[in-house]
Amino acid sequence: MNTTKSRENNILKVALAGSPNCGKTSLFNGLTGSRQHVGNYAGVTVESRNGYYTYNGERVEVRDLPGSYSLSSFSPEEMIAQQELVDARPDVVVVVVDSTALKRSLVLLAQVMQNSRKIVLCLNMSDEAKKSGQRIDLELLAKLLGFPVVETVGHRQQGLDALKEKIAEVAQKDGIKSRLMLGERLESAIEHVVDALSKTSVPEDAREWYAVKILQDDHLFVTRVLERGKPGRDALEVAKKERATIEAFTGEDVALYVTERYYGFVDGLLREVVVQVSHIDTRIQSDRIDAIVVHRVLGIPIFLLVMYAIFWLTFTVGAYPMDWIDQLFGLMADAIVTYWPNDKAMDIQSLLVDGIIGGVGGVLVFLPNIVLLFLGLAILQDSGYMSRAAFLTDRLMHRFGLHGRSFIPLVTGFGCTIPGIMATRTMENERDRLATMLVLPLMSCGARLPIWMLLIPAFFAPPLHAPMLFAIYFIGIFLAFILALILRNTVLKGEEAPFVMELPPYRLPTWRSVVSRMMLSSWLYLKKAGTMILGISVIMWALTTYPKYTASPAQETNAAASVDLASAGSNDNAQSFRQLEHSVAGRIGKAIEPLIAPLGFDWKIGVATIGAFTAKEVFVSQLGVIYALGDPGETGEDTLRESLARDYSPLIGFSLMLFLLIATPCMATIAITRKESGSWKWPALQFFGLTAIAYVLSLLVFQIGSLLGL
Amino acid sequence: MPSYGRCAYMTDEEIPMVQLSESLEDYMETIFELVRDNKLARIKDIAKARDVRSASVIPAMRRLSEMGLITYEKREYIDLTPAGERVARRVYARHRLLTRFFRDILGIPNEFAQKDACALEHSLSDVGMDYIVRFFEFIQSCPEGGDVISRLQSCALVNSDKKQCTGGCTVQRNERQVIAEQMKSLREMKPGQSCNVVRISGTGAIRQRILDMGLMPGINIYVERLSPAGDPMWIKFQGSQLSLRLKEAQMVLVEPEVK
């Protein structure tokens, strides 16, 4: 039905199914080029990737299914891959397998054969398999399966034309009857359940899959069948009986039995078509590298070195382009101010300079970090080191309910939370990923360093500087781990994701694949998070600009205001202080003073903290404005420190640092968390949760400290 | 405590408390076997299997139908109700267990083992049955259990004409003991050791993932290394390399390879 419908529109729908590490994504990139759309499946962190290409004038839409080893209902990836095949019913399913691990990868094919009729089998990484001496009779394989088989090398874009041709060919023909063989016992059981399902409203072409699943007592499909009333319950009864029979006969549970039968089919198939088995150990080199890279003693130092390299690349190298971007936007702002027709539409000038240029600059300034980090991560991932890193760090991470793959994102968070949150994409488990994202802002990011640099010397004696800085970082890490543990036992409670993980051989990353990954992440950041960050910037600008402060409220014309400005010329700083005090942000700061007083804060800190929502380092410049010092430069900072030390006690200083470390992640963090988690729920929890924790901790510190007379 | 619930043929569901006569129990067992093998049971088949006339089967079917254990309409196929299936399964399990006890443990020839099981399955009390189950479980799980049985079966003292202890079993014993003691979980394997997978225990996502990755009974595994922190473990098998946490490795039961 679907076929005819989409044929009318001349759009062919193709799904790519395959296990993780089979090179499916580079194949997808090769097929669709830049014509792709990356988003999230509703409400989950699983990425959805759609793209298209045209073949013989026909538009072919390709959907890259999440990588999964089998189609089951355990992990979100498996569930989505399954739903896409069984419910969305693409016209053609391309099953991508790793030619170097045919036995394991073909199990997925066996499963797809139970729910799809138009299939193309794609033997990817065929170059590596050939190098190992493996020879396969492709013709015989296609004949035995009843559908075309294509050899490809995804990251080198080989075999793509043949693949496109076969896809078109299969789409034209009628679907064939499955030639899957699972043995008489299982087949007859499936048949009986299919018969029973034929009395229900389960669509005909999905019945076989439903039958296999309810035989295995799969909760998702059992529920679905139950919803179909009496015939559904009857079908479940039949399935239950068949299950009991199989178990009584084999003495095994059905899950094992069915998996064994899949492997049986694959074994039989391979025995027929493999002309020559791989006999050259192509992993010798890879194994040699592993002997050093995950060595008992050397492993950790090498890992730390790699982390340092990534960190250096992202933040040290990235600092140069960041500076250029900063300067460029500074020049643009200056240019506008200089050439702006005097005292005309000053509001618009301010919006352009402070709101829009500031906002766009605020978005673009992260771009070098993101590009470079993703360059590094793409290399780590494509080369295969990422799984080694997870292997090395899993013990530590697992203790806190996280996963080995959480480590790199968390460390990245010390540089900047935004790329850190984006780096959680390498994690396959939804709950682990969310937990990592939510606690990431606690890793004291680079933007907070200026705050510590200002506050620590202001309140503490020189011998305490280093220990205080260390303490702040340590408190952040400690809280992140504790919070992760709490999250995994409350909101994100659930069965632990298996760590059973493939360790693919090392591969030399290709530039094409690395660059395309890098570009994609950067583009995603600009498009999704960028627009939101820009929006919030403009709002924040409005909050600090309006209502306008005028020395004499009676005079409200622009001319009068400019006269006023001119007369106050020597005292520009005082002017901007009064403006800030007068603005909505200033008023909010004053209004919340009673609320933050128990933490030892006054309205000035309140205003600066609100400003820090745009970006953490803004806290410093806001304080500068408040103390009527203008933007504190090299010399300004010392004066600002003196003012701070005069107004607040070291106890307040510590309470403040604690608050700034934990509370209200910056708006970019909120935007990116929204984007990556696919729902507003998580950024809301992050924002309010962290702020609440910050409040309570600062409150405790200040109150207990005051009692102790500190 | 061992109970029928742990027997391979039983489900965890509660078994309806019904008192069946010996012949009704036999009928339930027959129906169970017929339904299992042929997907349906007819009066004719039941009569044939039990070696009685069709006419005498019918009243029994009525009785069972009244008790809600089977569905029976005149001239129609007979099927077990869910409750009936549990009862039948229980009877069947008792039969299987006793047969195995007689045949595999005591070494009684199959024909007699079957006959005696049929005779005993109705009269043995639940308590008595429970003890046999316990013994069974002991034999299967005790490292020396299998050893005792094979020694019994090859013992010259009771099995040969000479009626004399040759002491031959102690030699074999040492060998077998080595194997029996070596049935371990993958977790206990050290880097550099090889083993064969015997069973994957546990349930749910982790077990399915282990199976999906191709770790199946019969597969030979080589333990490559442990993470510097001691967990997870890195294994090689059939050209693949995999890492798994020790907790997961514990679910993989293996037999170490004897060098």
mmCIF file of N, CA, C and O in Angstrom, chain A residues 316-381:
data_model
loop_
_atom_site.group_PDB
_atom_site.id
_atom_site.type_symbol
_atom_site.label_atom_id
_atom_site.label_comp_id
_atom_site.label_asym_id
_atom_site.label_seq_id
_atom_site.Cartn_x
_atom_site.Cartn_y
_atom_site.Cartn_z
ATOM 1 N N THR A 316 43.225 25.792 23.215
ATOM 2 C CA THR A 316 44.409 26.625 23.002
ATOM 3 C C THR A 316 44.470 27.077 21.548
ATOM 4 O O THR A 316 44.572 28.262 21.253
ATOM 5 N N VAL A 317 44.373 26.098 20.653
ATOM 6 C CA VAL A 317 44.359 26.473 19.238
ATOM 7 C C VAL A 317 43.107 27.287 18.936
ATOM 8 O O VAL A 317 43.141 28.273 18.208
ATOM 9 N N GLY A 318 41.997 26.870 19.564
ATOM 10 C CA GLY A 318 40.725 27.528 19.296
ATOM 11 C C GLY A 318 40.689 28.968 19.776
ATOM 12 O O GLY A 318 39.875 29.775 19.309
ATOM 13 N N ALA A 319 41.585 29.315 20.715
ATOM 14 C CA ALA A 319 41.561 30.671 21.272
ATOM 15 C C ALA A 319 41.868 31.715 20.200
ATOM 16 O O ALA A 319 41.346 32.825 20.239
ATOM 17 N N TYR A 320 42.721 31.340 19.223
ATOM 18 C CA TYR A 320 43.082 32.314 18.173
ATOM 19 C C TYR A 320 41.878 32.707 17.326
ATOM 20 O O TYR A 320 41.520 33.884 17.277
ATOM 21 N N PRO A 321 41.235 31.756 16.668
ATOM 22 C CA PRO A 321 40.050 32.162 15.903
ATOM 23 C C PRO A 321 38.985 32.822 16.778
ATOM 24 O O PRO A 321 38.262 33.707 16.318
ATOM 25 N N MET A 322 38.908 32.405 18.043
ATOM 26 C CA MET A 322 37.927 33.022 18.934
ATOM 27 C C MET A 322 38.235 34.507 19.086
ATOM 28 O O MET A 322 37.342 35.347 19.058
ATOM 29 N N ASP A 323 39.541 34.792 19.222
ATOM 30 C CA ASP A 323 39.964 36.188 19.332
ATOM 31 C C ASP A 323 39.606 36.966 18.088
ATOM 32 O O ASP A 323 39.123 38.090 18.148
ATOM 33 N N TRP A 324 39.876 36.324 16.930
ATOM 34 C CA TRP A 324 39.576 37.006 15.662
ATOM 35 C C TRP A 324 38.093 37.324 15.574
ATOM 36 O O TRP A 324 37.702 38.414 15.191
ATOM 37 N N ILE A 325 37.288 36.354 15.934
ATOM 38 C CA ILE A 325 35.845 36.577 15.854
ATOM 39 C C ILE A 325 35.455 37.717 16.784
ATOM 40 O O ILE A 325 34.702 38.621 16.412
ATOM 41 N N ASP A 326 36.030 37.678 17.975
ATOM 42 C CA ASP A 326 35.756 38.722 18.961
ATOM 43 C C ASP A 326 36.108 40.098 18.402
ATOM 44 O O ASP A 326 35.325 41.042 18.466
ATOM 45 N N GLN A 327 37.315 40.147 17.841
ATOM 46 C CA GLN A 327 37.789 41.431 17.309
ATOM 47 C C GLN A 327 36.933 41.895 16.134
ATOM 48 O O GLN A 327 36.571 43.062 16.035
ATOM 49 N N LEU A 328 36.617 40.931 15.286
ATOM 50 C CA LEU A 328 35.812 41.260 14.109
ATOM 51 C C LEU A 328 34.491 41.901 14.531
ATOM 52 O O LEU A 328 34.078 42.937 14.018
ATOM 53 N N PHE A 329 33.860 41.282 15.512
ATOM 54 C CA PHE A 329 32.574 41.825 15.955
ATOM 55 C C PHE A 329 32.756 43.139 16.701
ATOM 56 O O PHE A 329 31.912 44.025 16.630
ATOM 57 N N GLY A 330 33.898 43.246 17.387
ATOM 58 C CA GLY A 330 34.210 44.508 18.048
ATOM 59 C C GLY A 330 34.338 45.615 17.013
ATOM 60 O O GLY A 330 33.784 46.714 17.167
ATOM 61 N N LEU A 331 35.050 45.300 15.905
ATOM 62 C CA LEU A 331 35.231 46.274 14.831
ATOM 63 C C LEU A 331 33.889 46.668 14.231
ATOM 64 O O LEU A 331 33.614 47.844 13.983
ATOM 65 N N MET A 332 33.065 45.665 14.025
ATOM 66 C CA MET A 332 31.752 45.945 13.452
ATOM 67 C C MET A 332 30.959 46.865 14.359
ATOM 68 O O MET A 332 30.336 47.833 13.904
ATOM 69 N N ALA A 333 31.001 46.580 15.651
ATOM 70 C CA ALA A 333 30.259 47.408 16.602
ATOM 71 C C ALA A 333 30.807 48.839 16.595
ATOM 72 O O ALA A 333 30.039 49.814 16.525
ATOM 73 N N ASP A 334 32.147 48.929 16.598
ATOM 74 C CA ASP A 334 32.765 50.259 16.570
ATOM 75 C C ASP A 334 32.358 51.017 15.317
ATOM 76 O O ASP A 334 32.036 52.206 15.360
ATOM 77 N N ALA A 335 32.399 50.291 14.176
ATOM 78 C CA ALA A 335 32.071 50.918 12.908
ATOM 79 C C ALA A 335 30.661 51.493 12.958
ATOM 80 O O ALA A 335 30.411 52.624 12.536
ATOM 81 N N ILE A 336 29.756 50.709 13.486
ATOM 82 C CA ILE A 336 28.374 51.183 13.559
ATOM 83 C C ILE A 336 28.282 52.426 14.436
ATOM 84 O O ILE A 336 27.667 53.429 14.071
ATOM 85 N N VAL A 337 28.931 52.357 15.598
ATOM 86 C CA VAL A 337 28.864 53.505 16.504
ATOM 87 C C VAL A 337 29.467 54.745 15.841
ATOM 88 O O VAL A 337 28.911 55.842 15.914
ATOM 89 N N THR A 338 30.596 54.531 15.158
ATOM 90 C CA THR A 338 31.279 55.670 14.535
ATOM 91 C C THR A 338 30.431 56.297 13.432
ATOM 92 O O THR A 338 30.306 57.517 13.343
ATOM 93 N N TYR A 339 29.886 55.455 12.562
ATOM 94 C CA TYR A 339 29.199 56.002 11.386
ATOM 95 C C TYR A 339 27.709 56.226 11.601
ATOM 96 O O TYR A 339 26.994 56.585 10.694
ATOM 97 N N TRP A 340 27.268 55.917 12.779
ATOM 98 C CA TRP A 340 25.841 56.101 13.055
ATOM 99 C C TRP A 340 25.524 57.597 13.039
ATOM 100 O O TRP A 340 26.234 58.385 13.643
ATOM 101 N N PRO A 341 24.479 57.988 12.302
ATOM 102 C CA PRO A 341 24.110 59.412 12.300
ATOM 103 C C PRO A 341 23.827 59.852 13.728
ATOM 104 O O PRO A 341 23.042 59.201 14.442
ATOM 105 N N ASN A 342 24.457 60.926 14.116
ATOM 106 C CA ASN A 342 24.376 61.365 15.509
ATOM 107 C C ASN A 342 22.946 61.461 16.045
ATOM 108 O O ASN A 342 22.047 61.900 15.357
ATOM 109 N N ASP A 343 22.812 61.021 17.250
ATOM 110 C CA ASP A 343 21.572 61.069 18.009
ATOM 111 C C ASP A 343 20.295 60.791 17.219
ATOM 112 O O ASP A 343 19.271 61.403 17.409
ATOM 113 N N LYS A 344 20.398 59.848 16.304
ATOM 114 C CA LYS A 344 19.156 59.409 15.644
ATOM 115 C C LYS A 344 18.929 57.940 15.978
ATOM 116 O O LYS A 344 19.843 57.122 15.847
ATOM 117 N N ALA A 345 17.732 57.642 16.414
ATOM 118 C CA ALA A 345 17.335 56.257 16.698
ATOM 119 C C ALA A 345 18.403 55.521 17.486
ATOM 120 O O ALA A 345 18.917 54.495 17.058
ATOM 121 N N MET A 346 18.772 56.101 18.623
ATOM 122 C CA MET A 346 19.816 55.488 19.432
ATOM 123 C C MET A 346 19.422 54.101 19.939
ATOM 124 O O MET A 346 20.268 53.245 20.178
ATOM 125 N N ASP A 347 18.114 53.904 20.079
ATOM 126 C CA ASP A 347 17.644 52.582 20.531
ATOM 127 C C ASP A 347 18.025 51.504 19.549
ATOM 128 O O ASP A 347 18.448 50.409 19.919
ATOM 129 N N ILE A 348 17.867 51.840 18.259
ATOM 130 C CA ILE A 348 18.170 50.848 17.233
ATOM 131 C C ILE A 348 19.672 50.601 17.178
ATOM 132 O O ILE A 348 20.125 49.462 17.034
ATOM 133 N N GLN A 349 20.429 51.663 17.367
ATOM 134 C CA GLN A 349 21.879 51.480 17.402
ATOM 135 C C GLN A 349 22.262 50.523 18.529
ATOM 136 O O GLN A 349 23.033 49.577 18.353
ATOM 137 N N SER A 350 21.662 50.777 19.666
ATOM 138 C CA SER A 350 21.970 49.942 20.823
ATOM 139 C C SER A 350 21.547 48.496 20.581
ATOM 140 O O SER A 350 22.268 47.565 20.912
ATOM 141 N N LEU A 351 20.387 48.335 19.950
ATOM 142 C CA LEU A 351 19.923 46.970 19.655
ATOM 143 C C LEU A 351 20.910 46.278 18.726
ATOM 144 O O LEU A 351 21.289 45.119 18.925
ATOM 145 N N LEU A 352 21.346 47.003 17.701
ATOM 146 C CA LEU A 352 22.287 46.427 16.739
ATOM 147 C C LEU A 352 23.616 46.082 17.400
ATOM 148 O O LEU A 352 24.124 44.971 17.277
ATOM 149 N N VAL A 353 24.133 47.064 18.124
ATOM 150 C CA VAL A 353 25.473 46.894 18.685
ATOM 151 C C VAL A 353 25.477 45.908 19.847
ATOM 152 O O VAL A 353 26.220 44.924 19.856
ATOM 153 N N ASP A 354 24.637 46.165 20.824
ATOM 154 C CA ASP A 354 24.685 45.354 22.041
ATOM 155 C C ASP A 354 23.865 44.075 21.932
ATOM 156 O O ASP A 354 24.231 43.038 22.466
ATOM 157 N N GLY A 355 22.720 44.193 21.253
ATOM 158 C CA GLY A 355 21.851 43.020 21.181
ATOM 159 C C GLY A 355 22.274 42.071 20.080
ATOM 160 O O GLY A 355 22.706 40.947 20.342
ATOM 161 N N ILE A 356 22.178 42.536 18.825
ATOM 162 C CA ILE A 356 22.364 41.612 17.708
ATOM 163 C C ILE A 356 23.830 41.250 17.484
ATOM 164 O O ILE A 356 24.179 40.058 17.474
ATOM 165 N N ILE A 357 24.674 42.263 17.369
ATOM 166 C CA ILE A 357 26.088 41.933 17.150
ATOM 167 C C ILE A 357 26.631 41.160 18.337
ATOM 168 O O ILE A 357 27.329 40.153 18.190
ATOM 169 N N GLY A 358 26.262 41.606 19.524
ATOM 170 C CA GLY A 358 26.669 40.876 20.728
ATOM 171 C C GLY A 358 26.169 39.449 20.682
ATOM 172 O O GLY A 358 26.892 38.510 20.997
ATOM 173 N N GLY A 359 24.919 39.283 20.280
ATOM 174 C CA GLY A 359 24.307 37.949 20.259
ATOM 175 C C GLY A 359 24.939 37.047 19.215
ATOM 176 O O GLY A 359 25.342 35.921 19.508
ATOM 177 N N VAL A 360 25.046 37.571 17.965
ATOM 178 C CA VAL A 360 25.655 36.764 16.895
ATOM 179 C C VAL A 360 27.092 36.435 17.270
ATOM 180 O O VAL A 360 27.547 35.301 17.110
ATOM 181 N N GLY A 361 27.772 37.432 17.807
ATOM 182 C CA GLY A 361 29.153 37.193 18.249
ATOM 183 C C GLY A 361 29.173 36.107 19.308
ATOM 184 O O GLY A 361 30.019 35.222 19.291
ATOM 185 N N GLY A 362 28.212 36.170 20.227
ATOM 186 C CA GLY A 362 28.141 35.186 21.297
ATOM 187 C C GLY A 362 27.932 33.779 20.761
ATOM 188 O O GLY A 362 28.399 32.805 21.343
ATOM 189 N N VAL A 363 27.220 33.680 19.636
ATOM 190 C CA VAL A 363 27.009 32.367 19.035
ATOM 191 C C VAL A 363 28.279 31.918 18.328
ATOM 192 O O VAL A 363 28.779 30.818 18.522
ATOM 193 N N LEU A 364 28.807 32.824 17.494
ATOM 194 C CA LEU A 364 29.944 32.440 16.649
ATOM 195 C C LEU A 364 31.219 32.201 17.448
ATOM 196 O O LEU A 364 32.077 31.443 17.024
ATOM 197 N N VAL A 365 31.299 32.837 18.607
ATOM 198 C CA VAL A 365 32.532 32.728 19.355
ATOM 199 C C VAL A 365 32.794 31.288 19.807
ATOM 200 O O VAL A 365 33.921 30.869 19.967
ATOM 201 N N PHE A 366 31.735 30.498 19.951
ATOM 202 C CA PHE A 366 31.924 29.092 20.337
ATOM 203 C C PHE A 366 32.296 28.217 19.146
ATOM 204 O O PHE A 366 32.705 27.084 19.303
ATOM 205 N N LEU A 367 32.069 28.753 17.953
ATOM 206 C CA LEU A 367 32.210 27.907 16.769
ATOM 207 C C LEU A 367 33.608 27.282 16.622
ATOM 208 O O LEU A 367 33.702 26.082 16.359
ATOM 209 N N PRO A 368 34.698 28.053 16.814
ATOM 210 C CA PRO A 368 36.019 27.414 16.698
ATOM 211 C C PRO A 368 36.165 26.240 17.665
ATOM 212 O O PRO A 368 36.657 25.171 17.284
ATOM 213 N N ASN A 369 35.711 26.421 18.895
ATOM 214 C CA ASN A 369 35.757 25.321 19.866
ATOM 215 C C ASN A 369 35.047 24.096 19.327
ATOM 216 O O ASN A 369 35.553 22.979 19.391
ATOM 217 N N ILE A 370 33.858 24.345 18.808
ATOM 218 C CA ILE A 370 33.037 23.213 18.382
ATOM 219 C C ILE A 370 33.642 22.534 17.166
ATOM 220 O O ILE A 370 33.756 21.307 17.123
ATOM 221 N N VAL A 371 34.078 23.323 16.206
ATOM 222 C CA VAL A 371 34.698 22.742 15.012
ATOM 223 C C VAL A 371 35.913 21.904 15.411
ATOM 224 O O VAL A 371 36.046 20.744 15.002
ATOM 225 N N LEU A 372 36.769 22.462 16.245
ATOM 226 C CA LEU A 372 37.996 21.760 16.593
ATOM 227 C C LEU A 372 37.734 20.545 17.469
ATOM 228 O O LEU A 372 38.327 19.494 17.276
ATOM 229 N N LEU A 373 36.823 20.689 18.424
ATOM 230 C CA LEU A 373 36.523 19.555 19.284
ATOM 231 C C LEU A 373 35.976 18.404 18.443
ATOM 232 O O LEU A 373 36.375 17.254 18.604
ATOM 233 N N PHE A 374 35.089 18.749 17.530
ATOM 234 C CA PHE A 374 34.498 17.680 16.737
ATOM 235 C C PHE A 374 35.478 17.117 15.732
ATOM 236 O O PHE A 374 35.374 15.947 15.364
ATOM 237 N N LEU A 375 36.429 17.904 15.335
ATOM 238 C CA LEU A 375 37.512 17.365 14.512
ATOM 239 C C LEU A 375 38.243 16.289 15.320
ATOM 240 O O LEU A 375 38.445 15.169 14.860
ATOM 241 N N GLY A 376 38.582 16.656 16.544
ATOM 242 C CA GLY A 376 39.282 15.703 17.410
ATOM 243 C C GLY A 376 38.437 14.472 17.697
ATOM 244 O O GLY A 376 38.909 13.338 17.573
ATOM 245 N N LEU A 377 37.172 14.685 18.045
ATOM 246 C CA LEU A 377 36.309 13.557 18.385
ATOM 247 C C LEU A 377 36.081 12.656 17.174
ATOM 248 O O LEU A 377 36.045 11.435 17.301
ATOM 249 N N ALA A 378 35.932 13.274 15.987
ATOM 250 C CA ALA A 378 35.715 12.463 14.785
ATOM 251 C C ALA A 378 36.925 11.581 14.533
ATOM 252 O O ALA A 378 36.786 10.411 14.172
ATOM 253 N N ILE A 379 38.112 12.139 14.757
ATOM 254 C CA ILE A 379 39.318 11.324 14.569
ATOM 255 C C ILE A 379 39.341 10.191 15.591
ATOM 256 O O ILE A 379 39.572 9.034 15.259
ATOM 257 N N LEU A 380 39.045 10.522 16.846
ATOM 258 C CA LEU A 380 39.034 9.485 17.885
ATOM 259 C C LEU A 380 38.033 8.393 17.545
ATOM 260 O O LEU A 380 38.294 7.204 17.713
ATOM 261 N N GLN A 381 36.875 8.818 17.067
ATOM 262 C CA GLN A 381 35.814 7.851 16.820
ATOM 263 C C GLN A 381 36.114 7.009 15.575
ATOM 264 O O GLN A 381 36.009 5.796 15.613
#
